[in-house]
Each structure stands twice: as C-alpha cells, then as structure tokens.
PDB file of C-alpha atoms in Angstrom:
ATOM      1  CA  MET A  21       0.000   0.000   0.000  1.00  0.00           C
ATOM      2  CA  ARG A  22       3.042   2.264  -0.355  1.00  0.00           C
ATOM      3  CA  TRP A  23       1.522   3.834  -3.467  1.00  0.00           C
ATOM      4  CA  LEU A  24      -1.172   5.421  -1.288  1.00  0.00           C
ATOM      5  CA  SER A  25       1.472   7.760   0.111  1.00  0.00           C
ATOM      6  CA  ARG A  26       1.758   9.583  -3.231  1.00  0.00           C
ATOM      7  CA  PRO A  27      -0.309  12.799  -3.130  1.00  0.00           C
ATOM      8  CA  TRP A  28      -1.462  12.690  -6.748  1.00  0.00           C
ATOM      9  CA  GLN A  29      -2.750   9.154  -6.317  1.00  0.00           C
ATOM     10  CA  LEU A  30      -4.644  10.120  -3.189  1.00  0.00           C
ATOM     11  CA  ALA A  31      -6.113  13.059  -5.106  1.00  0.00           C
ATOM     12  CA  GLY A  32      -7.210  10.634  -7.838  1.00  0.00           C
ATOM     13  CA  MET A  33      -9.088   8.559  -5.291  1.00  0.00           C
ATOM     14  CA  VAL A  34     -10.862  11.609  -3.898  1.00  0.00           C
ATOM     15  CA  LEU A  35     -11.660  13.086  -7.322  1.00  0.00           C
ATOM     16  CA  PRO A  36     -14.734  10.919  -8.173  1.00  0.00           C
ATOM     17  CA  ALA A  37     -16.425  11.766  -4.865  1.00  0.00           C
ATOM     18  CA  LEU A  38     -15.516  15.432  -5.340  1.00  0.00           C
ATOM     19  CA  LEU A  39     -17.058  15.458  -8.804  1.00  0.00           C
ATOM     20  CA  ILE A  40     -20.280  13.889  -7.555  1.00  0.00           C
ATOM     21  CA  TYR A  41     -20.387  16.358  -4.640  1.00  0.00           C
ATOM     22  CA  SER A  42     -19.857  19.272  -7.015  1.00  0.00           C
ATOM     23  CA  LEU A  43     -22.567  18.012  -9.358  1.00  0.00           C
ATOM     24  CA  TYR A  44     -25.260  17.543  -6.723  1.00  0.00           C
ATOM     25  CA  PHE A  45     -24.356  20.276  -4.217  1.00  0.00           C
ATOM     26  CA  THR A  46     -21.913  22.917  -5.367  1.00  0.00           C
ATOM     27  CA  TYR A  47     -23.507  23.505  -8.778  1.00  0.00           C
ATOM     28  CA  PRO A  48     -27.082  23.944  -7.410  1.00  0.00           C
ATOM     29  CA  VAL A  49     -25.809  26.342  -4.752  1.00  0.00           C
ATOM     30  CA  VAL A  50     -23.896  28.461  -7.262  1.00  0.00           C
ATOM     31  CA  TYR A  51     -26.820  28.368  -9.687  1.00  0.00           C
ATOM     32  CA  SER A  52     -29.235  29.493  -6.954  1.00  0.00           C
ATOM     33  CA  VAL A  53     -27.002  32.406  -6.000  1.00  0.00           C
ATOM     34  CA  VAL A  54     -26.761  33.510  -9.628  1.00  0.00           C
ATOM     35  CA  GLN A  55     -30.527  33.213 -10.089  1.00  0.00           C
ATOM     36  CA  SER A  56     -31.106  35.351  -7.001  1.00  0.00           C
ATOM     37  CA  PHE A  57     -29.727  38.316  -8.959  1.00  0.00           C
ATOM     38  CA  THR A  58     -32.190  37.861 -11.832  1.00  0.00           C
ATOM     39  CA  ASP A  59     -35.897  38.347 -12.411  1.00  0.00           C
ATOM     40  CA  ALA A  60     -36.378  34.697 -13.423  1.00  0.00           C
ATOM     41  CA  LYS A  61     -39.989  33.544 -13.669  1.00  0.00           C
ATOM     42  CA  ALA A  62     -41.593  30.258 -14.619  1.00  0.00           C
ATOM     43  CA  PHE A  63     -41.668  31.203 -18.296  1.00  0.00           C
ATOM     44  CA  GLY A  64     -39.593  33.476 -20.475  1.00  0.00           C
ATOM     45  CA  SER A  65     -36.018  34.627 -20.311  1.00  0.00           C
ATOM     46  CA  SER A  66     -34.418  36.224 -17.296  1.00  0.00           C
ATOM     47  CA  THR A  67     -32.319  39.330 -16.963  1.00  0.00           C
ATOM     48  CA  LEU A  68     -29.911  40.485 -14.310  1.00  0.00           C
ATOM     49  CA  VAL A  69     -31.473  42.890 -11.803  1.00  0.00           C
ATOM     50  CA  GLY A  70     -28.583  43.149  -9.364  1.00  0.00           C
ATOM     51  CA  ALA A  71     -29.569  43.262  -5.708  1.00  0.00           C
ATOM     52  CA  GLU A  72     -33.180  44.226  -6.472  1.00  0.00           C
ATOM     53  CA  ASN A  73     -34.564  40.969  -5.044  1.00  0.00           C
ATOM     54  CA  TYR A  74     -32.682  41.507  -1.787  1.00  0.00           C
ATOM     55  CA  GLY A  75     -33.921  45.078  -1.610  1.00  0.00           C
ATOM     56  CA  SER A  76     -37.498  43.896  -2.141  1.00  0.00           C
ATOM     57  CA  MET A  77     -37.008  41.452   0.702  1.00  0.00           C
ATOM     58  CA  LEU A  78     -36.388  44.293   3.140  1.00  0.00           C
ATOM     59  CA  GLU A  79     -39.770  45.774   2.214  1.00  0.00           C
ATOM     60  CA  ASP A  80     -41.656  42.460   2.250  1.00  0.00           C
ATOM     61  CA  PRO A  81     -43.764  42.130   5.443  1.00  0.00           C
ATOM     62  CA  LEU A  82     -44.244  38.387   4.845  1.00  0.00           C
ATOM     63  CA  PHE A  83     -40.479  37.872   4.840  1.00  0.00           C
ATOM     64  CA  TRP A  84     -40.210  39.552   8.226  1.00  0.00           C
ATOM     65  CA  SER A  85     -43.119  37.577   9.662  1.00  0.00           C
ATOM     66  CA  SER A  86     -41.606  34.310   8.409  1.00  0.00           C
ATOM     67  CA  LEU A  87     -38.259  35.330   9.905  1.00  0.00           C
ATOM     68  CA  ARG A  88     -39.973  36.086  13.215  1.00  0.00           C
ATOM     69  CA  ASN A  89     -41.752  32.719  13.183  1.00  0.00           C
ATOM     70  CA  THR A  90     -38.492  30.905  12.453  1.00  0.00           C
ATOM     71  CA  ALA A  91     -36.801  32.777  15.303  1.00  0.00           C
ATOM     72  CA  ILE A  92     -39.622  31.800  17.687  1.00  0.00           C
ATOM     73  CA  ILE A  93     -39.268  28.133  16.749  1.00  0.00           C
ATOM     74  CA  LEU A  94     -35.478  28.352  17.151  1.00  0.00           C
ATOM     75  CA  VAL A  95     -35.774  29.858  20.641  1.00  0.00           C
ATOM     76  CA  ILE A  96     -38.315  27.199  21.672  1.00  0.00           C
ATOM     77  CA  ALA A  97     -35.989  24.487  20.410  1.00  0.00           C
ATOM     78  CA  LEU A  98     -32.973  25.874  22.250  1.00  0.00           C
ATOM     79  CA  VAL A  99     -34.834  26.574  25.498  1.00  0.00           C
ATOM     80  CA  VAL A 100     -37.068  23.476  25.628  1.00  0.00           C
ATOM     81  CA  LEU A 101     -35.682  20.817  23.293  1.00  0.00           C
ATOM     82  CA  LEU A 102     -32.034  20.771  24.374  1.00  0.00           C
ATOM     83  CA  PRO A 103     -32.594  20.782  28.168  1.00  0.00           C
ATOM     84  CA  GLY A 104     -35.529  18.383  27.810  1.00  0.00           C
ATOM     85  CA  ALA A 105     -33.528  15.908  25.742  1.00  0.00           C
ATOM     86  CA  PHE A 106     -30.600  16.100  28.161  1.00  0.00           C
ATOM     87  CA  GLY A 107     -32.899  15.537  31.125  1.00  0.00           C
ATOM     88  CA  LEU A 108     -34.491  12.526  29.433  1.00  0.00           C
ATOM     89  CA  ALA A 109     -31.053  11.100  28.652  1.00  0.00           C
ATOM     90  CA  LEU A 110     -30.079  11.414  32.311  1.00  0.00           C
ATOM     91  CA  LEU A 111     -33.337   9.884  33.496  1.00  0.00           C
ATOM     92  CA  LEU A 112     -33.557   7.015  31.016  1.00  0.00           C
ATOM     93  CA  GLY A 113     -29.840   6.324  31.261  1.00  0.00           C
ATOM     94  CA  ARG A 114     -30.319   4.958  34.765  1.00  0.00           C
ATOM     95  CA  ARG A 115     -30.745   1.277  35.470  1.00  0.00           C
ATOM     96  CA  ILE A 116     -34.491   1.340  35.965  1.00  0.00           C
ATOM     97  CA  ARG A 117     -37.081  -1.128  34.772  1.00  0.00           C
ATOM     98  CA  GLY A 118     -38.523  -0.266  31.384  1.00  0.00           C
ATOM     99  CA  ALA A 119     -35.895   2.359  30.525  1.00  0.00           C
ATOM    100  CA  GLY A 120     -35.117   0.698  27.190  1.00  0.00           C
ATOM    101  CA  VAL A 121     -38.778   0.631  26.206  1.00  0.00           C
ATOM    102  CA  MET A 122     -39.176   4.262  27.207  1.00  0.00           C
ATOM    103  CA  ARG A 123     -36.150   5.283  25.134  1.00  0.00           C
ATOM    104  CA  ALA A 124     -37.653   3.522  22.120  1.00  0.00           C
ATOM    105  CA  LEU A 125     -41.020   5.233  22.631  1.00  0.00           C
ATOM    106  CA  VAL A 126     -39.429   8.671  22.958  1.00  0.00           C
ATOM    107  CA  PHE A 127     -37.334   8.078  19.837  1.00  0.00           C
ATOM    108  CA  ALA A 128     -40.276   6.713  17.793  1.00  0.00           C
ATOM    109  CA  PRO A 129     -41.648  10.090  16.503  1.00  0.00           C
ATOM    110  CA  ASN A 130     -38.300  10.798  14.871  1.00  0.00           C
ATOM    111  CA  VAL A 131     -38.709   7.896  12.433  1.00  0.00           C
ATOM    112  CA  VAL A 132     -42.169   9.051  11.313  1.00  0.00           C
ATOM    113  CA  ALA A 133     -42.350  11.316   8.257  1.00  0.00           C
ATOM    114  CA  PRO A 134     -42.829  14.971   9.272  1.00  0.00           C
ATOM    115  CA  ILE A 135     -45.893  15.269   7.050  1.00  0.00           C
ATOM    116  CA  LEU A 136     -47.538  12.459   9.053  1.00  0.00           C
ATOM    117  CA  ILE A 137     -46.452  14.079  12.318  1.00  0.00           C
ATOM    118  CA  GLY A 138     -48.248  17.210  11.180  1.00  0.00           C
ATOM    119  CA  LEU A 139     -51.365  15.219  10.293  1.00  0.00           C
ATOM    120  CA  ILE A 140     -51.420  13.610  13.752  1.00  0.00           C
ATOM    121  CA  TRP A 141     -51.147  16.973  15.477  1.00  0.00           C
ATOM    122  CA  VAL A 142     -53.831  18.557  13.299  1.00  0.00           C
ATOM    123  CA  PHE A 143     -56.336  16.235  14.982  1.00  0.00           C
ATOM    124  CA  ILE A 144     -55.013  17.414  18.348  1.00  0.00           C
ATOM    125  CA  LEU A 145     -54.534  21.161  17.801  1.00  0.00           C
ATOM    126  CA  ASP A 146     -57.269  22.042  15.312  1.00  0.00           C
ATOM    127  CA  PRO A 147     -59.225  24.879  17.006  1.00  0.00           C
ATOM    128  CA  HIS A 148     -62.620  23.494  15.946  1.00  0.00           C
ATOM    129  CA  LEU A 149     -62.245  19.707  15.764  1.00  0.00           C
ATOM    130  CA  GLY A 150     -59.061  19.077  17.735  1.00  0.00           C
ATOM    131  CA  VAL A 151     -58.952  16.853  20.808  1.00  0.00           C
ATOM    132  CA  LEU A 152     -57.193  19.464  22.919  1.00  0.00           C
ATOM    133  CA  ASN A 153     -59.841  22.137  22.534  1.00  0.00           C
ATOM    134  CA  GLU A 154     -62.582  19.557  23.053  1.00  0.00           C
ATOM    135  CA  LEU A 155     -61.022  18.860  26.456  1.00  0.00           C
ATOM    136  CA  PHE A 156     -61.021  22.584  27.196  1.00  0.00           C
ATOM    137  CA  ARG A 157     -64.706  22.792  26.319  1.00  0.00           C
ATOM    138  CA  LEU A 158     -65.492  19.831  28.564  1.00  0.00           C
ATOM    139  CA  VAL A 159     -64.025  21.689  31.552  1.00  0.00           C
ATOM    140  CA  GLY A 160     -66.052  24.817  30.778  1.00  0.00           C
ATOM    141  CA  VAL A 161     -63.741  26.949  28.606  1.00  0.00           C
ATOM    142  CA  ALA A 162     -66.122  28.556  26.106  1.00  0.00           C
ATOM    143  CA  GLU A 163     -63.449  29.949  23.763  1.00  0.00           C
ATOM    144  CA  PRO A 164     -60.306  27.788  23.929  1.00  0.00           C
ATOM    145  CA  PRO A 165     -57.064  29.019  22.322  1.00  0.00           C
ATOM    146  CA  GLU A 166     -56.626  28.956  18.559  1.00  0.00           C
ATOM    147  CA  TRP A 167     -53.507  26.807  18.534  1.00  0.00           C
ATOM    148  CA  ILE A 168     -53.102  26.668  14.758  1.00  0.00           C
ATOM    149  CA  GLY A 169     -54.545  28.821  12.027  1.00  0.00           C
ATOM    150  CA  GLY A 170     -54.441  32.005  14.067  1.00  0.00           C
ATOM    151  CA  THR A 171     -52.017  34.900  13.948  1.00  0.00           C
ATOM    152  CA  THR A 172     -50.487  34.467  17.414  1.00  0.00           C
ATOM    153  CA  LEU A 173     -50.031  30.899  18.618  1.00  0.00           C
ATOM    154  CA  SER A 174     -49.257  29.110  15.346  1.00  0.00           C
ATOM    155  CA  PRO A 175     -45.440  29.423  15.460  1.00  0.00           C
ATOM    156  CA  TYR A 176     -45.427  28.357  19.110  1.00  0.00           C
ATOM    157  CA  SER A 177     -47.524  25.297  18.261  1.00  0.00           C
ATOM    158  CA  ILE A 178     -45.235  24.431  15.354  1.00  0.00           C
ATOM    159  CA  GLY A 179     -42.249  24.781  17.674  1.00  0.00           C
ATOM    160  CA  GLY A 180     -43.893  22.514  20.227  1.00  0.00           C
ATOM    161  CA  VAL A 181     -44.592  19.833  17.630  1.00  0.00           C
ATOM    162  CA  TYR A 182     -41.001  20.108  16.382  1.00  0.00           C
ATOM    163  CA  VAL A 183     -39.765  19.568  19.935  1.00  0.00           C
ATOM    164  CA  TRP A 184     -41.995  16.499  20.318  1.00  0.00           C
ATOM    165  CA  GLN A 185     -40.758  15.061  17.038  1.00  0.00           C
ATOM    166  CA  THR A 186     -37.034  15.711  17.585  1.00  0.00           C
ATOM    167  CA  VAL A 187     -36.513  15.230  21.318  1.00  0.00           C
ATOM    168  CA  GLY A 188     -35.911  11.479  20.951  1.00  0.00           C
ATOM    169  CA  PHE A 189     -33.152  11.965  18.385  1.00  0.00           C
ATOM    170  CA  ILE A 190     -31.330  14.577  20.471  1.00  0.00           C
ATOM    171  CA  MET A 191     -31.855  12.454  23.600  1.00  0.00           C
ATOM    172  CA  THR A 192     -30.178   9.506  21.870  1.00  0.00           C
ATOM    173  CA  ILE A 193     -27.085  11.586  21.107  1.00  0.00           C
ATOM    174  CA  PHE A 194     -26.901  12.762  24.724  1.00  0.00           C
ATOM    175  CA  TYR A 195     -27.453   9.196  25.918  1.00  0.00           C
ATOM    176  CA  ALA A 196     -24.554   7.959  23.778  1.00  0.00           C
ATOM    177  CA  GLY A 197     -22.380  10.786  25.100  1.00  0.00           C
ATOM    178  CA  LEU A 198     -23.198   9.888  28.710  1.00  0.00           C
ATOM    179  CA  LYS A 199     -22.320   6.242  28.076  1.00  0.00           C
ATOM    180  CA  MET A 200     -18.952   7.310  26.649  1.00  0.00           C
ATOM    181  CA  LEU A 201     -17.898   9.125  29.818  1.00  0.00           C
ATOM    182  CA  PRO A 202     -14.978   7.330  31.486  1.00  0.00           C
ATOM    183  CA  GLY A 203     -16.129   5.400  34.539  1.00  0.00           C
ATOM    184  CA  ASP A 204     -12.920   5.993  36.496  1.00  0.00           C
ATOM    185  CA  VAL A 205     -13.374   9.772  36.267  1.00  0.00           C
ATOM    186  CA  MET A 206     -16.951   9.525  37.511  1.00  0.00           C
ATOM    187  CA  GLU A 207     -15.877   7.258  40.368  1.00  0.00           C
ATOM    188  CA  ALA A 208     -13.074   9.663  41.314  1.00  0.00           C
ATOM    189  CA  ALA A 209     -15.528  12.551  41.306  1.00  0.00           C
ATOM    190  CA  ALA A 210     -17.855  10.595  43.597  1.00  0.00           C
ATOM    191  CA  LEU A 211     -14.977   9.867  45.989  1.00  0.00           C
ATOM    192  CA  ASP A 212     -14.161  13.582  46.058  1.00  0.00           C
ATOM    193  CA  GLY A 213     -17.726  14.355  47.093  1.00  0.00           C
ATOM    194  CA  ALA A 214     -19.039  15.455  43.686  1.00  0.00           C
ATOM    195  CA  VAL A 215     -22.457  13.805  43.622  1.00  0.00           C
ATOM    196  CA  GLY A 216     -25.880  14.772  42.320  1.00  0.00           C
ATOM    197  CA  VAL A 217     -26.172  18.278  40.938  1.00  0.00           C
ATOM    198  CA  LYS A 218     -22.561  19.084  41.818  1.00  0.00           C
ATOM    199  CA  ARG A 219     -21.218  16.220  39.698  1.00  0.00           C
ATOM    200  CA  LEU A 220     -23.595  17.129  36.902  1.00  0.00           C
ATOM    201  CA  ARG A 221     -22.417  20.742  36.870  1.00  0.00           C
ATOM    202  CA  TYR A 222     -18.683  20.340  37.385  1.00  0.00           C
ATOM    203  CA  VAL A 223     -17.974  16.948  35.795  1.00  0.00           C
ATOM    204  CA  THR A 224     -20.691  15.663  33.473  1.00  0.00           C
ATOM    205  CA  VAL A 225     -21.583  18.838  31.578  1.00  0.00           C
ATOM    206  CA  PRO A 226     -17.961  19.968  30.960  1.00  0.00           C
ATOM    207  CA  MET A 227     -17.051  16.512  29.665  1.00  0.00           C
ATOM    208  CA  LEU A 228     -20.054  16.594  27.315  1.00  0.00           C
ATOM    209  CA  ARG A 229     -19.059  19.934  25.819  1.00  0.00           C
ATOM    210  CA  GLU A 230     -18.494  18.554  22.329  1.00  0.00           C
ATOM    211  CA  THR A 231     -21.742  16.566  22.438  1.00  0.00           C
ATOM    212  CA  ILE A 232     -23.643  19.662  23.517  1.00  0.00           C
ATOM    213  CA  GLY A 233     -22.031  21.582  20.655  1.00  0.00           C
ATOM    214  CA  ILE A 234     -23.060  18.967  18.091  1.00  0.00           C
ATOM    215  CA  THR A 235     -26.657  18.756  19.309  1.00  0.00           C
ATOM    216  CA  THR A 236     -27.000  22.540  19.435  1.00  0.00           C
ATOM    217  CA  VAL A 237     -25.831  22.898  15.837  1.00  0.00           C
ATOM    218  CA  LEU A 238     -28.264  20.150  14.778  1.00  0.00           C
ATOM    219  CA  VAL A 239     -31.118  21.946  16.534  1.00  0.00           C
ATOM    220  CA  ILE A 240     -30.193  25.299  14.986  1.00  0.00           C
ATOM    221  CA  THR A 241     -29.978  23.956  11.445  1.00  0.00           C
ATOM    222  CA  GLY A 242     -33.093  21.832  11.964  1.00  0.00           C
ATOM    223  CA  SER A 243     -35.100  24.865  13.063  1.00  0.00           C
ATOM    224  CA  PHE A 244     -34.198  26.674   9.854  1.00  0.00           C
ATOM    225  CA  LYS A 245     -35.323  23.688   7.735  1.00  0.00           C
ATOM    226  CA  ILE A 246     -38.863  23.220   9.078  1.00  0.00           C
ATOM    227  CA  PHE A 247     -41.239  22.887   6.144  1.00  0.00           C
ATOM    228  CA  GLU A 248     -43.551  19.859   6.256  1.00  0.00           C
ATOM    229  CA  LEU A 249     -44.936  20.696   9.691  1.00  0.00           C
ATOM    230  CA  VAL A 250     -45.960  24.149   8.518  1.00  0.00           C
ATOM    231  CA  VAL A 251     -47.597  22.805   5.362  1.00  0.00           C
ATOM    232  CA  GLN A 252     -49.606  20.195   7.254  1.00  0.00           C
ATOM    233  CA  LEU A 253     -50.488  22.171  10.385  1.00  0.00           C
ATOM    234  CA  THR A 254     -51.353  25.611   9.008  1.00  0.00           C
ATOM    235  CA  GLY A 255     -50.599  25.708   5.292  1.00  0.00           C
ATOM    236  CA  GLY A 256     -48.845  28.967   6.075  1.00  0.00           C
ATOM    237  CA  GLY A 257     -52.166  30.639   6.911  1.00  0.00           C
ATOM    238  CA  PRO A 258     -53.905  32.747   7.688  1.00  0.00           C
ATOM    239  CA  VAL A 259     -52.722  34.913   4.755  1.00  0.00           C
ATOM    240  CA  HIS A 260     -49.213  33.408   5.080  1.00  0.00           C
ATOM    241  CA  LEU A 261     -48.674  34.826   8.568  1.00  0.00           C
ATOM    242  CA  SER A 262     -47.549  31.462   9.986  1.00  0.00           C
ATOM    243  CA  GLU A 263     -44.958  30.788   7.282  1.00  0.00           C
ATOM    244  CA  THR A 264     -41.383  29.942   8.187  1.00  0.00           C
ATOM    245  CA  LEU A 265     -38.486  31.001   5.982  1.00  0.00           C
ATOM    246  CA  VAL A 266     -38.416  27.683   4.121  1.00  0.00           C
ATOM    247  CA  SER A 267     -42.171  27.410   3.599  1.00  0.00           C
ATOM    248  CA  TYR A 268     -42.364  31.023   2.432  1.00  0.00           C
ATOM    249  CA  THR A 269     -39.494  30.381   0.025  1.00  0.00           C
ATOM    250  CA  TYR A 270     -41.412  27.413  -1.368  1.00  0.00           C
ATOM    251  CA  HIS A 271     -44.573  29.500  -1.738  1.00  0.00           C
ATOM    252  CA  VAL A 272     -42.763  32.281  -3.617  1.00  0.00           C
ATOM    253  CA  THR A 273     -40.727  29.935  -5.819  1.00  0.00           C
ATOM    254  CA  PHE A 274     -43.300  27.310  -6.765  1.00  0.00           C
ATOM    255  CA  GLY A 275     -46.586  28.964  -5.818  1.00  0.00           C
ATOM    256  CA  LEU A 276     -45.995  32.412  -7.284  1.00  0.00           C
ATOM    257  CA  GLN A 277     -43.341  31.009  -9.664  1.00  0.00           C
ATOM    258  CA  ASN A 278     -41.075  33.946  -8.904  1.00  0.00           C
ATOM    259  CA  TYR A 279     -37.814  32.046  -9.118  1.00  0.00           C
ATOM    260  CA  GLY A 280     -35.468  34.996  -8.791  1.00  0.00           C
ATOM    261  CA  TYR A 281     -36.999  36.270  -5.557  1.00  0.00           C
ATOM    262  CA  GLY A 282     -37.407  32.704  -4.288  1.00  0.00           C
ATOM    263  CA  MET A 283     -33.707  31.994  -4.808  1.00  0.00           C
ATOM    264  CA  ALA A 284     -32.859  35.198  -2.955  1.00  0.00           C
ATOM    265  CA  LEU A 285     -34.980  33.994  -0.037  1.00  0.00           C
ATOM    266  CA  ALA A 286     -33.233  30.612  -0.153  1.00  0.00           C
ATOM    267  CA  VAL A 287     -29.809  32.272  -0.094  1.00  0.00           C
ATOM    268  CA  VAL A 288     -30.729  34.470   2.871  1.00  0.00           C
ATOM    269  CA  THR A 289     -32.203  31.501   4.751  1.00  0.00           C
ATOM    270  CA  SER A 290     -29.041  29.454   4.194  1.00  0.00           C
ATOM    271  CA  VAL A 291     -26.772  32.318   5.222  1.00  0.00           C
ATOM    272  CA  LEU A 292     -28.791  32.938   8.380  1.00  0.00           C
ATOM    273  CA  GLY A 293     -28.769  29.255   9.358  1.00  0.00           C
ATOM    274  CA  VAL A 294     -25.057  28.823   8.733  1.00  0.00           C
ATOM    275  CA  GLY A 295     -24.301  32.170  10.370  1.00  0.00           C
ATOM    276  CA  VAL A 296     -26.151  31.339  13.592  1.00  0.00           C
ATOM    277  CA  ALA A 297     -24.497  27.911  13.752  1.00  0.00           C
ATOM    278  CA  LEU A 298     -21.013  29.330  13.139  1.00  0.00           C
ATOM    279  CA  GLY A 299     -21.652  32.096  15.648  1.00  0.00           C
ATOM    280  CA  TYR A 300     -22.547  29.526  18.280  1.00  0.00           C
ATOM    281  CA  LEU A 301     -19.447  27.453  17.479  1.00  0.00           C
ATOM    282  CA  ALA A 302     -17.275  30.558  17.763  1.00  0.00           C
ATOM    283  CA  PHE A 303     -18.851  31.340  21.143  1.00  0.00           C
ATOM    284  CA  LEU A 304     -18.283  27.753  22.257  1.00  0.00           C
ATOM    285  CA  ARG A 305     -14.647  27.873  21.124  1.00  0.00           C
ATOM    286  CA  ARG A 306     -14.056  31.158  22.924  1.00  0.00           C
ATOM    287  CA  GLY A 307     -15.668  29.808  26.096  1.00  0.00           C
ATOM    288  CA  SER A 308     -13.363  26.805  26.069  1.00  0.00           C
ATOM    289  CA  GLY A 309     -10.268  28.911  25.536  1.00  0.00           C
ATOM    290  CA  GLY A 310      -9.941  27.986  21.862  1.00  0.00           C
ATOM    291  CA  THR A 311      -9.621  24.265  22.471  1.00  0.00           C
ATOM    292  CA  ALA A 312     -13.091  23.180  21.291  1.00  0.00           C
TER     293      ALA A 312
END
C-alpha cells in the first residue's frame, strides 16, 4: 500500500467523490445564487437585476413575519428541546425497569415522516375539531385558544410539535455521550464528594461539551429547515402569517413562480442558518479557551 502515500494518487481517489459532490451540491448552490440576482420567472427569459430581489425582501412584510416565526421556533428548540432531551437522557440512562422501552417510545416520533407528524397533530390542535380544545370545552372553557390557524399561537404550536418530534433523536445523542464518559473519572468525582447536581455541573456537563455543541448545531440547522410541519399544520395561513423562511421560500418559488426572488430567499435563509451555527461554534470555542 506504499503507493497510497503519493499525493497525486490520493487526489485521484478523492476526485470521483468530489465530482459527484460538485454536481449535486456545489452547482445547485452556485446556480441558486446567480438566479437570485435575476428576475427569473416560470416562463420566459431572465435578466440580471442586481440586488433588487434583496432590496425587495427588506420591504416584504411576509419575509419579516416568516423570519420572526423561524426565530420563535429556534428559541423554543434551544430553550425546551435541548434541556428536555438532556434531562431525558439522564433519566432514562439509569438502570431502571422499562428504561429501554421508554427510550424507544421517545425516539419513535423521529422515524415518522414529518408530514404524518403534522397530520397527527392537526387532529389534536385544530381549534374546531381538535382533541385538545374539546377537552377545554369539557371543563367549561367557552373559547379555547386557537392553537393553529391564528395569527399568534401558530409558530409556538409548530415549535412545540417540532420539539416532540425531535426530542428522541437529540436524547439519543446525549445518551450515547453519557455512556462514553470514562467510569474511572466519575468514580473519582464521587470519591471527592461530587455527587448529584454538583457532579452534573462540574464533571458531566464539561465533559459533554463537544456533544452539547453537536446537538445545538443540529437543533439550529433543523429549526431553519422546518417545512412539512408548517404545510400540514397551518398551510402557512392565515394569509401566510404562519410561514417559516423555508415554507415562504417554497410558496414564492413554486406557488408564485417567482424564481429569482425565491432563490434570494433561499440564499438568505441558508446564510442565516449557517451564520447562527457558526456564531454559536465561535462562542463555544471562545468559552473553552480555543480548544473546542
């Protein structure tokens, strides 16, 4: 295998994968960026319009409402999903009867298609026919909340459903991280008096720093990609006020067939998602003294 040490031969082995990657990822990204500077429609030729699409975005109230909805879902995911998944990993990681079954049940929603998850929750959250509001009416609430389809609670409901769907996946990553912690370190911490919350704060959490970083990035990027839940739960309504960035991009691109503006929305959504994730990683690296 000495020939593998030659750089040009190694490059030749990597080249096929690089070509495939460029064909299916790099080219579409570059093409989308180029299209975002045109007035491309479904039919007819397109012309360059410079940054006109990005300027129109600043004056588009639906863009700002979709950005606000995405931000709400992101905050819910960071505040509820991450701590909840970590707590479940701690709880179900103990040697208790039925823990394996419970882990499987918590993870189960993650293997169901998001469009079906949305359909399930429509029967729960629908303001007129949903099970939840029927329970409210049974206890005497004449006008229960409008969980989906309204102008206020829809993004919060979408965020809650996203948490329910994803918590098992994030819990599994935390669970694997907890099982990878060296037993001798945990035993030494116990001998030094670090038990309970003290061990969790000063030993467990610092040793899971990389795992926490990975799960946080997954949650951030996942929040910016929510689409099926919006389509199934609210359809973006009323009057597109419950759209997220991705669902609004889809509506503009394929509903209105305004490809140029839709590509501009896609570019901004990607930049925001990557920017927030990189910003968090930079914060994490600075907090660890540049060693993360």
